[in-house]
Structure formats: C-alpha cells, structure tokens
XYZ file of C-alpha atoms in Angstrom:
668
model
C 6.733 150.593 -216.053
C 6.989 154.859 -215.776
C 6.084 155.530 -212.256
C 4.483 159.592 -213.436
C 2.954 160.246 -210.049
C 5.047 162.359 -207.683
C 5.081 161.253 -204.506
C 2.508 162.807 -201.190
C 3.811 163.773 -198.220
C 0.542 163.273 -195.974
C 0.654 166.102 -192.912
C -1.324 167.493 -189.581
C -1.252 170.451 -188.153
C -1.913 172.707 -185.371
C -1.293 175.677 -184.146
C -2.391 178.874 -182.918
C -5.347 181.077 -184.923
C -2.625 183.666 -184.554
C -0.916 182.428 -187.012
C -3.469 181.242 -189.374
C -3.583 183.977 -192.290
C 0.802 184.570 -192.632
C 0.714 180.215 -193.407
C -2.568 180.670 -195.725
C -0.563 183.255 -197.502
C 2.622 181.885 -197.569
C 1.274 178.623 -198.164
C -0.620 179.502 -201.328
C 2.932 182.099 -202.178
C 4.413 178.156 -202.563
C 1.303 176.556 -204.361
C 1.439 172.900 -203.970
C -0.322 172.369 -200.952
C -3.784 170.275 -201.925
C -5.605 170.950 -198.415
C -8.146 168.145 -197.086
C -11.781 168.391 -196.663
C -11.992 167.830 -192.798
C -15.722 166.893 -190.746
C -16.418 167.001 -186.993
C -17.775 162.349 -187.990
C -13.114 162.000 -188.901
C -12.434 164.053 -185.675
C -15.405 163.298 -182.800
C -13.065 163.247 -180.192
C -12.748 166.707 -180.918
C -15.751 168.181 -179.575
C -13.517 172.212 -178.551
C -13.056 171.402 -182.473
C -15.561 172.706 -185.426
C -15.219 173.397 -188.436
C -14.092 177.552 -189.693
C -17.258 178.195 -192.385
C -15.844 181.779 -192.464
C -19.445 182.222 -194.758
C -19.407 186.470 -193.984
C -15.502 186.968 -195.292
C -16.619 184.882 -198.005
C -19.424 186.587 -198.831
C -17.550 190.197 -198.335
C -14.862 189.081 -200.808
C -17.600 188.138 -203.497
C -19.283 191.161 -203.235
C -15.722 193.643 -203.746
C -15.105 190.857 -206.349
C -18.254 190.958 -208.138
C -18.155 194.751 -208.313
C -14.892 194.859 -209.731
C -16.311 192.035 -212.729
C -18.712 194.499 -213.224
C -16.348 197.555 -213.790
C -14.107 195.710 -215.898
C -17.177 195.218 -218.515
C -18.308 198.569 -218.114
C -14.629 199.482 -219.195
C -14.024 197.031 -221.573
C -15.111 198.320 -224.566
C -13.362 201.922 -223.583
C -9.952 200.468 -222.948
C -6.494 200.499 -224.652
C -6.187 197.177 -226.765
C -2.932 195.717 -226.001
C -1.483 194.251 -228.467
C -0.932 190.673 -230.060
C 2.783 190.392 -228.588
C 2.099 192.610 -225.541
C 3.360 191.966 -221.512
C 0.958 191.394 -217.973
C 2.483 193.386 -215.763
C 5.023 191.906 -213.268
C 4.985 192.508 -209.737
C 7.042 191.119 -207.046
C 4.607 189.043 -204.696
C 4.800 191.789 -201.993
C 3.781 194.375 -204.313
C 0.870 192.357 -205.679
C -0.194 191.395 -202.150
C 0.063 194.904 -200.420
C -2.351 196.017 -203.858
C -5.175 196.684 -202.492
C -4.239 198.825 -199.324
C -2.723 200.750 -201.618
C -5.346 200.947 -205.211
C -8.666 202.609 -204.095
C -9.786 201.053 -206.497
C -13.616 200.961 -205.107
C -13.510 204.736 -206.247
C -13.208 203.574 -209.248
C -16.248 200.951 -209.029
C -18.226 203.433 -207.093
C -18.508 206.382 -210.262
C -18.666 204.140 -213.119
C -21.498 201.953 -211.228
C -23.278 205.756 -209.663
C -23.007 207.503 -213.695
C -24.105 203.785 -215.056
C -27.108 203.824 -213.206
C -27.914 207.701 -214.853
C -26.736 205.827 -218.135
C -29.277 203.044 -217.009
C -32.393 205.942 -215.578
C -31.895 208.672 -218.975
C -32.222 205.462 -220.839
C -35.588 204.570 -219.066
C -36.762 207.518 -219.008
C -35.889 207.926 -222.618
C -38.001 204.283 -224.428
C -40.424 205.957 -221.790
C -40.752 209.057 -223.428
C -40.225 207.201 -226.813
C -43.624 205.205 -226.189
C -45.714 207.416 -225.061
C -44.231 209.193 -228.328
C -45.268 206.003 -230.054
C -48.937 205.524 -228.815
C -49.308 209.783 -229.509
C -48.429 208.557 -233.289
C -52.713 208.623 -233.926
C -53.643 211.485 -232.816
C -51.320 213.692 -233.787
C -54.177 215.206 -236.105
C -56.357 216.667 -233.004
C -55.718 219.827 -231.903
C -57.353 219.879 -229.069
C -57.059 218.620 -225.605
C -58.946 215.467 -223.600
C -59.979 218.035 -221.006
C -60.927 221.150 -224.185
C -63.219 218.229 -225.232
C -65.297 217.544 -221.442
C -65.312 220.830 -221.351
C -68.432 220.814 -223.869
C -71.640 221.730 -222.492
C -73.240 221.820 -226.314
C -72.071 218.097 -228.157
C -70.932 215.070 -227.105
C -67.607 213.500 -228.123
C -66.357 209.576 -228.259
C -62.739 209.699 -229.326
C -61.661 205.524 -230.372
C -60.215 203.157 -233.490
C -62.684 200.569 -236.330
C -60.582 198.705 -238.491
C -58.721 201.380 -241.850
C -60.454 199.544 -244.058
C -63.580 200.033 -243.090
C -63.398 204.276 -242.245
C -65.227 204.915 -245.210
C -67.985 202.881 -245.040
C -68.135 203.431 -241.226
C -68.632 207.437 -241.695
C -71.238 206.667 -244.379
C -73.033 204.307 -242.444
C -73.560 206.907 -239.150
C -74.150 209.933 -241.478
C -76.819 208.853 -243.281
C -78.751 207.704 -239.879
C -77.457 210.730 -237.208
C -78.184 214.865 -238.824
C -76.070 215.800 -235.811
C -72.810 214.031 -235.613
C -69.284 215.475 -237.302
C -66.575 213.204 -237.791
C -62.800 213.698 -238.010
C -60.588 210.547 -238.983
C -56.838 211.460 -237.564
C -54.461 209.131 -237.815
C -54.067 204.957 -238.348
C -53.264 202.741 -235.944
C -51.342 199.808 -236.372
C -54.402 198.211 -239.296
C -57.014 201.054 -237.136
C -58.185 204.125 -238.655
C -58.840 206.500 -235.364
C -61.055 208.953 -234.685
C -63.191 211.562 -232.705
C -66.785 211.938 -233.192
C -69.216 215.503 -232.005
C -72.724 214.666 -231.884
C -75.879 216.253 -230.122
C -76.114 215.189 -225.792
C -80.003 212.674 -227.273
C -77.703 211.503 -229.271
C -74.104 210.430 -227.348
C -76.059 207.575 -225.977
C -77.693 205.618 -229.938
C -74.094 207.514 -231.835
C -72.104 205.241 -229.126
C -74.813 201.439 -229.232
C -74.219 201.894 -232.538
C -71.080 202.708 -234.231
C -70.283 199.467 -231.331
C -72.142 197.396 -233.881
C -70.894 198.782 -236.976
C -66.702 197.806 -235.205
C -66.370 201.270 -232.883
C -63.653 200.604 -229.961
C -64.421 203.402 -227.758
C -60.381 204.710 -226.068
C -60.052 206.359 -222.432
C -57.125 209.340 -224.236
C -54.742 208.828 -221.022
C -52.346 211.961 -222.469
C -53.471 216.017 -220.953
C -52.904 218.407 -223.289
C -52.603 218.337 -227.445
C -51.176 215.689 -228.557
C -48.687 217.544 -231.269
C -47.460 219.631 -228.188
C -46.108 217.004 -225.864
C -44.751 214.798 -229.024
C -42.552 218.121 -229.032
C -42.330 218.024 -225.531
C -41.516 214.926 -225.156
C -38.960 215.471 -228.807
C -37.178 217.661 -226.866
C -36.589 216.058 -223.312
C -35.605 212.866 -225.349
C -32.232 215.376 -226.696
C -31.947 216.777 -223.360
C -31.899 213.262 -222.228
C -29.603 211.979 -224.440
C -27.395 214.539 -224.357
C -26.947 213.970 -220.243
C -26.617 209.901 -220.941
C -24.282 210.647 -223.664
C -21.711 212.788 -220.735
C -22.936 209.645 -218.295
C -21.017 207.507 -221.085
C -18.088 210.417 -221.704
C -17.884 209.703 -217.549
C -17.982 206.184 -217.239
C -15.170 206.669 -221.087
C -12.759 208.882 -218.105
C -12.087 206.164 -216.218
C -10.365 203.784 -219.371
C -7.036 204.001 -218.473
C -7.906 202.924 -214.889
C -8.617 198.314 -216.742
C -5.219 197.456 -216.154
C -5.562 198.517 -212.779
C -8.641 197.331 -211.947
C -7.723 193.638 -213.749
C -4.545 193.177 -210.926
C -7.812 194.124 -207.958
C -8.989 191.373 -210.036
C -6.743 189.199 -209.918
C -5.458 189.902 -205.982
C -9.800 189.530 -204.816
C -8.929 185.859 -206.526
C -6.389 185.269 -204.980
C -8.403 186.944 -200.609
C -10.944 184.704 -201.850
C -9.002 181.092 -202.911
C -7.666 181.217 -199.182
C -10.959 182.300 -197.563
C -12.750 178.979 -198.669
C -9.771 176.944 -198.636
C -10.090 177.792 -194.576
C -13.531 175.758 -194.929
C -11.453 172.981 -195.272
C -10.127 173.710 -191.592
C -11.523 172.933 -187.631
C -10.435 175.667 -185.183
C -11.352 177.116 -181.812
C -11.344 180.213 -180.890
C -7.678 179.836 -180.420
C -6.290 177.396 -182.828
C -6.526 175.711 -185.577
C -6.511 172.934 -187.196
C -4.793 171.174 -190.457
C -5.151 168.447 -192.636
C -3.431 168.075 -196.798
C -1.340 166.896 -198.841
C 2.463 167.583 -200.307
C 4.952 166.067 -202.913
C 7.296 165.056 -200.905
C 9.898 166.514 -203.178
C 9.175 169.875 -201.325
C 9.071 168.567 -197.992
C 11.808 171.065 -197.086
C 10.414 174.073 -197.898
C 7.135 173.005 -196.786
C 8.065 173.043 -193.180
C 10.277 175.327 -193.086
C 7.093 177.930 -194.349
C 5.527 176.755 -191.376
C 8.672 177.652 -189.235
C 8.903 180.284 -189.997
C 5.187 181.332 -189.739
C 4.271 179.433 -186.318
C 7.765 180.299 -184.478
C 7.742 177.396 -181.903
C 4.068 177.020 -181.762
C 2.810 174.035 -183.476
C 2.422 171.611 -184.034
C 3.168 168.866 -187.132
C 3.261 165.148 -187.954
C 3.522 164.268 -191.391
C 3.495 160.330 -193.343
C 3.960 158.775 -196.276
C 1.422 158.344 -198.176
C 0.519 154.638 -198.947
C -0.572 153.040 -202.209
C -3.304 151.529 -201.420
C -5.031 154.995 -200.670
C -7.536 156.305 -202.307
C -7.825 159.470 -201.502
C -4.780 161.024 -202.876
C -4.954 164.016 -204.147
C -3.262 162.759 -207.999
C -0.109 164.760 -209.572
C 1.676 163.777 -212.609
C 5.006 164.158 -212.987
C 6.193 163.831 -216.820
C 9.534 165.583 -218.767
C 8.592 168.579 -220.732
C 7.300 166.914 -224.414
C 5.191 164.322 -222.017
C 3.592 166.985 -220.102
C 2.231 167.874 -222.890
C 0.001 165.359 -223.283
C -1.318 164.958 -219.663
C -4.085 166.952 -220.705
C -5.380 164.218 -222.813
C -4.663 161.580 -219.762
C -7.137 164.463 -217.257
C -9.635 165.024 -219.700
C -10.422 161.145 -219.351
C -9.489 160.133 -215.813
C -6.400 161.164 -213.371
C -4.986 157.675 -212.124
C -5.491 156.480 -208.697
C -2.320 156.708 -206.688
C -2.097 152.975 -206.595
C -1.707 152.863 -210.678
C 0.788 154.073 -213.154
C 0.165 157.702 -215.170
C -0.410 156.847 -218.744
C 0.576 159.813 -220.313
C 3.801 158.380 -221.134
C 2.252 154.858 -222.800
C -0.031 157.409 -225.131
C 2.092 160.292 -225.635
C 3.752 158.869 -228.507
C 0.604 156.840 -230.257
C -1.180 159.726 -229.809
C 1.380 161.535 -231.466
C 1.951 159.309 -234.821
C -1.713 158.559 -234.852
C -2.638 162.647 -234.538
C -0.291 162.436 -237.430
C -1.533 160.352 -239.633
C -5.596 161.725 -239.672
C -3.689 164.435 -240.760
C -1.241 163.954 -242.862
C 0.290 166.897 -244.541
C 2.777 168.371 -244.292
C 1.590 172.166 -245.072
C -0.817 171.826 -242.661
C 2.539 170.476 -239.981
C 4.655 173.478 -241.479
C 1.461 175.607 -240.695
C 0.955 174.574 -237.134
C 4.311 174.556 -235.979
C 5.041 178.046 -237.526
C 1.629 179.133 -235.436
C 2.438 178.079 -232.008
C 6.302 178.599 -232.412
C 5.633 181.951 -233.061
C 2.996 181.992 -230.582
C 4.809 180.784 -227.570
C 7.467 183.196 -228.519
C 6.001 186.443 -228.698
C 2.560 186.145 -226.805
C 2.732 186.602 -222.392
C 0.970 182.217 -222.475
C -1.184 181.821 -219.109
C 0.673 178.257 -217.947
C -3.007 175.989 -219.093
C -2.894 178.287 -222.291
C 1.551 177.636 -222.938
C 0.798 174.566 -222.715
C -1.911 173.558 -225.135
C 0.578 174.659 -227.106
C 3.020 173.162 -226.520
C 0.685 170.895 -227.458
C 0.190 171.304 -230.739
C 3.757 172.422 -231.553
C 4.704 168.587 -231.016
C 1.321 166.917 -232.664
C 2.722 168.937 -235.665
C 6.471 167.332 -236.278
C 4.092 164.458 -236.281
C 1.482 165.569 -239.063
C 4.659 166.490 -240.877
C 5.372 162.970 -240.709
C 2.097 161.950 -241.490
C 2.189 164.354 -244.511
C 4.788 163.182 -245.249
C 3.559 159.555 -246.292
C 0.725 160.774 -248.012
C 3.806 161.955 -249.964
C 1.393 165.633 -249.632
C 2.130 169.556 -249.239
C -1.711 171.150 -248.944
C -3.386 168.450 -250.700
C -1.161 168.778 -253.344
C 1.226 165.789 -254.874
C 5.016 166.602 -254.125
C 6.517 163.368 -252.536
C 6.511 160.271 -254.391
C 9.129 158.829 -254.480
C 7.668 154.865 -254.951
C 8.103 153.309 -258.729
C 3.869 151.989 -259.588
C 4.886 148.473 -260.560
C 2.495 147.426 -262.885
C 2.626 143.343 -263.656
C 6.336 143.713 -262.452
C 6.776 146.522 -265.076
C 6.676 150.943 -263.871
C 4.052 152.248 -264.860
C 4.295 155.047 -267.152
C 2.439 157.669 -267.483
C 1.530 158.944 -271.242
C 4.942 160.985 -270.920
C 6.568 158.170 -271.863
C 7.281 158.985 -267.794
C 7.618 156.518 -264.700
C 4.971 156.924 -262.767
C 5.599 157.740 -259.446
C 3.703 157.271 -256.228
C 4.137 158.576 -252.505
C 4.360 155.830 -249.516
C 0.748 155.081 -249.172
C -0.926 157.010 -252.109
C -4.266 157.417 -251.140
C -4.273 156.538 -254.998
C -2.691 153.893 -255.455
C -3.038 152.199 -251.921
C -6.390 152.377 -250.754
C -6.611 149.393 -249.285
C -2.626 149.394 -247.940
C -3.655 152.187 -245.859
C -6.633 150.553 -244.984
C -4.444 146.941 -243.937
C -2.334 149.751 -242.134
C -4.674 151.846 -240.505
C -5.935 147.714 -238.238
C -2.765 146.833 -238.394
C -1.738 149.612 -235.744
C -4.799 148.753 -233.533
C -3.771 145.821 -233.879
C -0.043 147.036 -232.365
C -1.968 150.065 -230.087
C -4.149 147.014 -228.446
C -1.974 144.623 -228.445
C 0.448 146.772 -225.719
C -2.364 147.642 -224.315
C -2.886 143.968 -222.971
C 1.355 143.759 -222.980
C 0.214 146.758 -220.252
C -2.582 145.009 -218.187
C -0.167 141.908 -217.682
C 2.546 144.481 -216.370
C 0.232 146.187 -213.885
C -0.810 142.644 -212.606
C 2.273 141.430 -212.131
C 3.274 144.161 -210.601
C 0.209 143.780 -208.431
C 0.589 139.962 -207.391
C -1.206 138.776 -210.040
C 0.652 136.420 -212.480
C -2.603 134.669 -213.578
C -4.638 137.153 -213.925
C -1.177 138.258 -216.652
C -1.847 134.540 -218.791
C -6.165 134.418 -218.184
C -7.216 137.641 -218.469
C -3.967 139.378 -221.562
C -1.367 137.057 -223.006
C -4.767 134.888 -223.923
C -6.686 138.216 -224.807
C -3.097 138.504 -227.436
C -3.249 134.686 -228.559
C -6.394 134.248 -229.388
C -5.957 138.405 -231.805
C -3.007 136.562 -233.187
C -4.825 133.434 -234.022
C -7.827 134.861 -234.824
C -5.742 137.402 -237.245
C -3.999 134.361 -239.141
C -7.663 132.391 -238.928
C -9.089 134.921 -240.998
C -6.304 135.897 -242.996
C -6.183 132.291 -244.112
C -9.310 132.132 -245.371
C -9.557 135.366 -246.725
C -6.356 134.392 -249.256
C -5.991 131.027 -249.968
C -2.306 129.927 -250.113
C -1.180 133.225 -248.750
C -0.062 131.435 -244.984
C 2.070 128.089 -245.226
C -0.672 125.355 -244.364
C 1.346 124.315 -241.206
C 1.283 128.212 -239.834
C -2.346 128.186 -241.258
C -3.388 124.691 -238.436
C -1.111 126.007 -235.827
C -2.710 129.411 -235.517
C -6.940 127.210 -234.624
C -5.613 125.950 -232.111
C -3.708 128.154 -230.609
C -6.959 130.287 -231.380
C -8.920 127.004 -230.194
C -6.971 126.258 -226.910
C -6.757 130.102 -225.912
C -10.204 131.425 -226.523
C -10.808 127.511 -224.049
C -8.813 129.088 -221.617
C -11.034 132.363 -221.900
C -13.728 130.872 -221.570
C -12.727 128.405 -218.263
C -10.864 130.815 -216.626
C -13.595 134.396 -217.592
C -15.626 134.048 -214.657
C -13.050 132.432 -212.099
C -13.574 135.584 -209.424
C -18.064 133.741 -209.648
C -18.971 131.986 -206.446
C -20.895 129.284 -207.800
C -20.460 127.001 -211.491
C -23.132 128.332 -213.031
C -21.799 131.976 -212.369
C -18.172 130.771 -213.827
C -19.933 129.356 -216.225
C -21.604 132.124 -218.048
C -19.203 134.170 -217.426
C -17.104 132.627 -218.824
C -18.514 132.326 -221.948
C -19.792 136.018 -221.940
C -16.207 136.613 -221.018
C -14.758 134.563 -224.905
C -17.625 136.519 -226.692
C -16.154 139.771 -226.165
C -13.771 138.285 -229.372
C -16.378 140.126 -231.211
C -15.830 144.317 -228.849
C -11.657 143.178 -230.235
C -13.188 143.661 -234.181
C -15.815 145.785 -233.066
C -12.462 147.149 -231.894
C -9.903 147.237 -234.547
C -12.679 147.838 -237.413
C -12.436 151.284 -235.255
C -8.488 152.121 -236.079
C -9.856 152.384 -239.686
C -11.279 156.282 -238.809
C -6.950 156.606 -239.232
C -7.386 156.465 -243.205
C -10.910 157.822 -243.319
C -10.092 160.661 -241.950
C -6.815 161.230 -243.790
C -8.599 160.344 -247.162
C -11.059 163.367 -245.725
C -8.472 166.014 -245.702
C -7.112 164.370 -248.645
C -9.880 164.733 -250.962
C -11.165 168.794 -249.282
C -7.392 169.498 -250.219
C -7.092 168.379 -253.385
C -11.621 169.785 -254.466
C -10.231 172.906 -253.322
C -7.041 173.675 -254.972
C -9.105 171.773 -257.887
C -11.513 174.705 -257.325
C -9.008 177.228 -257.651
C -7.553 175.887 -261.086
C -10.584 176.508 -263.384
C -10.562 180.301 -263.101
C -9.597 180.970 -266.008
C -7.270 184.004 -267.219
C -5.614 186.476 -264.807
C -8.142 185.951 -261.847
C -6.669 183.378 -261.537
C -3.752 184.238 -259.215
C -6.292 186.184 -257.982
C -9.627 184.560 -257.009
C -7.996 181.496 -257.203
C -5.743 182.633 -254.540
C -8.062 183.844 -252.192
C -10.597 180.165 -253.024
C -7.489 178.133 -251.809
C -6.280 180.094 -248.348
C -9.628 180.069 -247.749
C -10.407 176.454 -248.735
C -7.096 174.675 -247.314
C -7.649 177.286 -243.944
C -10.735 175.681 -243.111
C -9.981 171.998 -243.822
C -6.656 172.453 -241.343
C -9.224 173.636 -238.976
C -12.197 170.697 -239.378
C -8.627 167.866 -239.806
C -7.117 169.469 -236.289
C -10.487 169.168 -234.688
C -11.339 165.680 -236.356
C -8.117 163.924 -235.971
C -8.117 165.547 -232.122
C -11.706 163.810 -230.771
C -10.913 160.355 -233.035
C -8.082 160.345 -230.941
C -8.649 161.155 -228.035
C -11.562 157.682 -228.464
C -8.911 155.762 -229.934
C -7.419 155.971 -226.298
C -9.888 156.732 -223.759
C -11.977 153.488 -226.272
C -9.800 150.879 -227.835
C -6.715 151.624 -225.206
C -7.543 152.699 -221.811
C -9.624 149.979 -221.915
C -7.333 147.375 -221.405
C -5.553 148.076 -218.996
C -6.094 151.800 -217.623
C -9.737 152.055 -214.796
C -8.705 155.962 -213.591
C -10.454 157.442 -210.775
C -8.084 159.782 -209.260
C -8.308 163.135 -207.394
C -6.050 165.848 -209.419
C -4.164 167.975 -207.543
C -5.536 171.076 -206.330
C -3.053 172.947 -205.035
C -3.818 176.440 -203.453
C -1.652 178.732 -205.479
C -1.693 182.252 -206.722
C -4.940 183.867 -209.256
C -2.845 185.663 -210.869
C -4.443 185.771 -214.858
C -3.380 189.754 -215.629
C -0.065 189.891 -213.822
C 2.941 187.987 -213.535
C 4.563 187.553 -209.440
C 7.419 187.638 -208.930
C 8.141 185.746 -206.149
C-alpha cells in the first residue's frame, strides 16, 4: 500500500529572545516548519513562561498592510496593464527582506490617501450643490428672495404646492372667494405644482385655511436669495469643483507607476505579518522563547543548521520521530509529479491522518479515467491539452494556479481517450473502427456502404454504455473494499478484512450474478447461478452475524447485524450512481450535435460566418459545461462511492511558515 505522507519529526526548542526574530526570518525562508500552538495548560510546571501575544505588532502590521492595499486599489485602474505573458520581477531574499527599508511606500500611500480624501470631499460637495439645485427647480420662476417677501408691509404671502392636476381648479376656487388675491404658478415638483400666493393681511388666515381645504401644502423656503441666482452660483461652483476633482484624480494617476512597487511592499508586509502571527504560537518570558512544532524528516539537517546558525550555542533542541498513532501531526503529502496534481481533490475532501495512507495514488487513475469518459471528446481534449500546455509554458503562474493547470493538463489525455472511445471530435463522429452487425451480417447504409460505429457509439450502444458505466462502478467499489481489507490487515485486524470487506465483495459479485440470471435466463450456466445463490446467501448471513460484533449486548449485535445486511441497498444505489458517467457523456454529445446541426442549417454564404460563430460558441459552451459537470460528478464518485469504503480522513494540513511572495519571485 503506498505511503505518500511525509514522515515528521516533532521538535522542542528553547532559546534566548534575542534570537527570535532572526530565527523566524530564516525558518520562514526555509518554508518547511509547522509550529504548534502552545497553551499554558500543557506547561503548568513552567510558570515563568507566558503565551506570546504580539497584538500591538500584529495590529500595526495589519494597519500598514491595509494602507498599502487601499492605495493599490486606487492605483489599479490607472496602472500599466501587464501583458498576458508578463513575468513577475525577481529579487534576492536579502533584497526582498530589506525592501521596506529601501522604499518609502508610506509617502506614496499618504499622498494617494490625501488626494483621494480631497476628491471624496469635493464629490460630496458637488452632490450637495446638485441636490440643492434639484430642490430649487420648482422655484426658478420666483424672481424675488424670501427676505424680500418677508419685507412686504401691505401684503402677506404663502408659498407651497398643490397637486398639479387640480392646480387650475384650485386657482379658480380661490379667485372666486377672495378679491385681494394674487396667484403665480412657479413650476412642478414631481406630481405637485409650486406656487406663491399674495393677499392682504386681513385675509391671510382665511386664505390659508381655505387653501389647506383645497389640498394646499405650505412650504418653508430655506434659501435666502433669488433661486435662479443661487442655481447659477451653484453651477459655477460645481464647474470649479469638478476641475479640482479631476486634478485630484490626475494626482492619483501620477502615482500609477508605483503600483508594481507597492505590490512587492504588500508582499513584504504579508510576510512580516505571517511571522508575527506565527509568534503567537510560542511561549516566552522576558529573556527566553519556547517553541514547538514539526519538520519533515527529510529536511531535518537543514533545520538544525538554521538553528545552529541563528542561535549559536545558546539553545536547547529536542527532537523525536512522531508516532504513527499521533492525531495532531500535520499532514504533508509526498507524491510524484503526476499524482501530486490530484492532491487538491483529496485535500478538498479531507487530509488523511498520520496513521493512515494517502489515498491520492489510489484515487488519481480512477478520477482521470472517469473524467475523460464524462467529457469524452477528442476535440475538447486537444483544446484542453493545448491550452494548459501554453499556459504552463508561457505564463508566470503562482504555485496554486500552476498545480491546478497541471491537474487539467493530465486530465486532457483522459478526455482524448474518452473521445476515442466515443469516436467524437467536437461532436462529430470521426473514429468508427467497428462494423455494425445485424443478424450476423454487416449493416449497409442507403448507399450500400458498410455502417461503422465507435467503440461505444452514442447511437447504437446506449444500453452497453450504461452497463459499461455500472461495470466501472463494480471495479471501483470492489477496489475500495480491497483497500479496506489491506488497511484492516495492516492495522492487525484480519477478521475485519474478512467480515467488512471480503463478505461484501462476495455479496456484490454473487448478487450481480443473480440479477443477470434473473434478467437474462440462460445467459449463465445453471450451476453458476446456483453457486451465486449460495455465495450470496452465505455472505449475507456472514454480514448479519459479524456486522454487530462490536456491540456489547446480544440485542445490539443482532440489531446492528440486520442493519448491516440492509446496507446491500446502499451498494445498489452506489452502482446505479455510476450511470452518471454515461449520462454526462450523452448530454455533452447531444449538445455538441445540436449546435453543429444548427450551424449546418444556415443557408448560403452565411453558413461560413454565422454558422462558424454558432459552432464555435456552442462548442465553447459545451466544453465549459462538460468540464464543470465532469469535475463535480467525478469528485462525487470518489468522495461518496469510493472513499466511503475505506477512507476516514480528518488529518491536519501541513501549514508551514512561508514567504508571501505573490507578486515577486524570490531567489533563496
């Protein structure tokens, strides 16, 4: 059984506080140490030590990082756009480590923040003036100010609104009832008409009361000058402010050339922040630091050399190989180049525990084959192959992105193989090596030519495709049970290998034999059918008698045994679930065929233009849907039907302290 989990040493280190920063820097550069989170409860006999809480340092670093990221966000729209094949800059480690000391990023951040605040204040003022102008629209016809109206001695005024649909009726009614009355309509405010009413002081109260009865709503004029004059002044001010705002934006744009340097500064701050957060795992006093963690055994000599270089003779280091049954050991997977590309699938489910084995090598071939069959088109496989190859060769990719593309690079070969099985190239049948037989005679088409088909043809072999996918499920599930048996034997439980694995393998295969004998009488010899019946009965009896063996009571043993036998229904569901392989293959084939058919229906010369657009767009859409569907459903087959048979998981991922250099290459 493959063991692809890196062996770990657990270490305990005690050194002087003066060595901490240099040691952390070098261990971060080393990039292969996972620190253990220490707590006072585990070290009650070391009262002099307290947990290292560098909250102030972390807060200060996070604040600086926020400033840089804010500045980057403001400069990003104006920064020179890097080409698709542009390479990240390369620095030596010493240059990277000293970058913040040699680059005055703070002055850039302060300048951009100052100009952005200025632009924001201007924008707010423009918004206020614009809103004020909007509120004055209805009063623009008023050629006097509220102060002048207030100064009237022989008349009193009312200003307000009434629904514009009743404005004429409103005027007519008031003019009939009041002789000393002047009404002027000014403008509309949404559904209302603004107006000013003048009357003599003696009629004011009666006029106001009657106007209210007719739907009049009094307005309080907040402006102190003629509305048209205010609007003009506001517009002049808005124009001047817009120029100032543009100047502030231009000032920000002038710093766009700093964008690439600030990206490196952000990486430096993230690297520093990672060190400060790592220090929270330590215990210490005013003079010493106590550190625990794990380091891969293969890197132990380099780890020791770093400690000796940074701490001199002033340290105590104790190391021990980790026991296999330790539950807290971080897991670092160790596979070859091809298998490691599939580690993300395992990690997305759960990392293995240290006393388990890495299931990735046992999962990768099945994932590769199932994915290829689900997409199943040679054209799609070639597109995937060429696209990932070019990206891996030409683009400067981050490690995670590179590994993801390598994953699809290897899957592209499975897709090409699946396409060869179905004979499909962009939905067109091009590889048909098998003669179609009818009553033992080659089938001829209307032109008298022998009809050929693919190995598994979507026109002739749908039933065979379903049976083939279920057969793959039998192999997949059986292999999972075999792995479980090997796991039991390795753990010193040979009985578990028989009771929990062998019995189920026998039950599955004999059950399939019984189904075949029932569905296709005469297909299996009578003796073999009888053997299948006996094997199925005895294996199910064995499951009933042993599935509850760990229960302390007789009733529990019987109940769990019967429930274990009921598990045969889950195996039926598992095997049926593998028909999703053919379902996705058929859906992709028919979608591709449909788009090709639509493209071919375009008449005349437009077939070469519009038809090509339809075909390319349709196949691109089909490729995207096929890849997404295959990724999701292949993962499901691994996680539910396969891993469920033997894999527990629950391990802690190996999370070493590393450099955070997303925007720059670092030569160590």
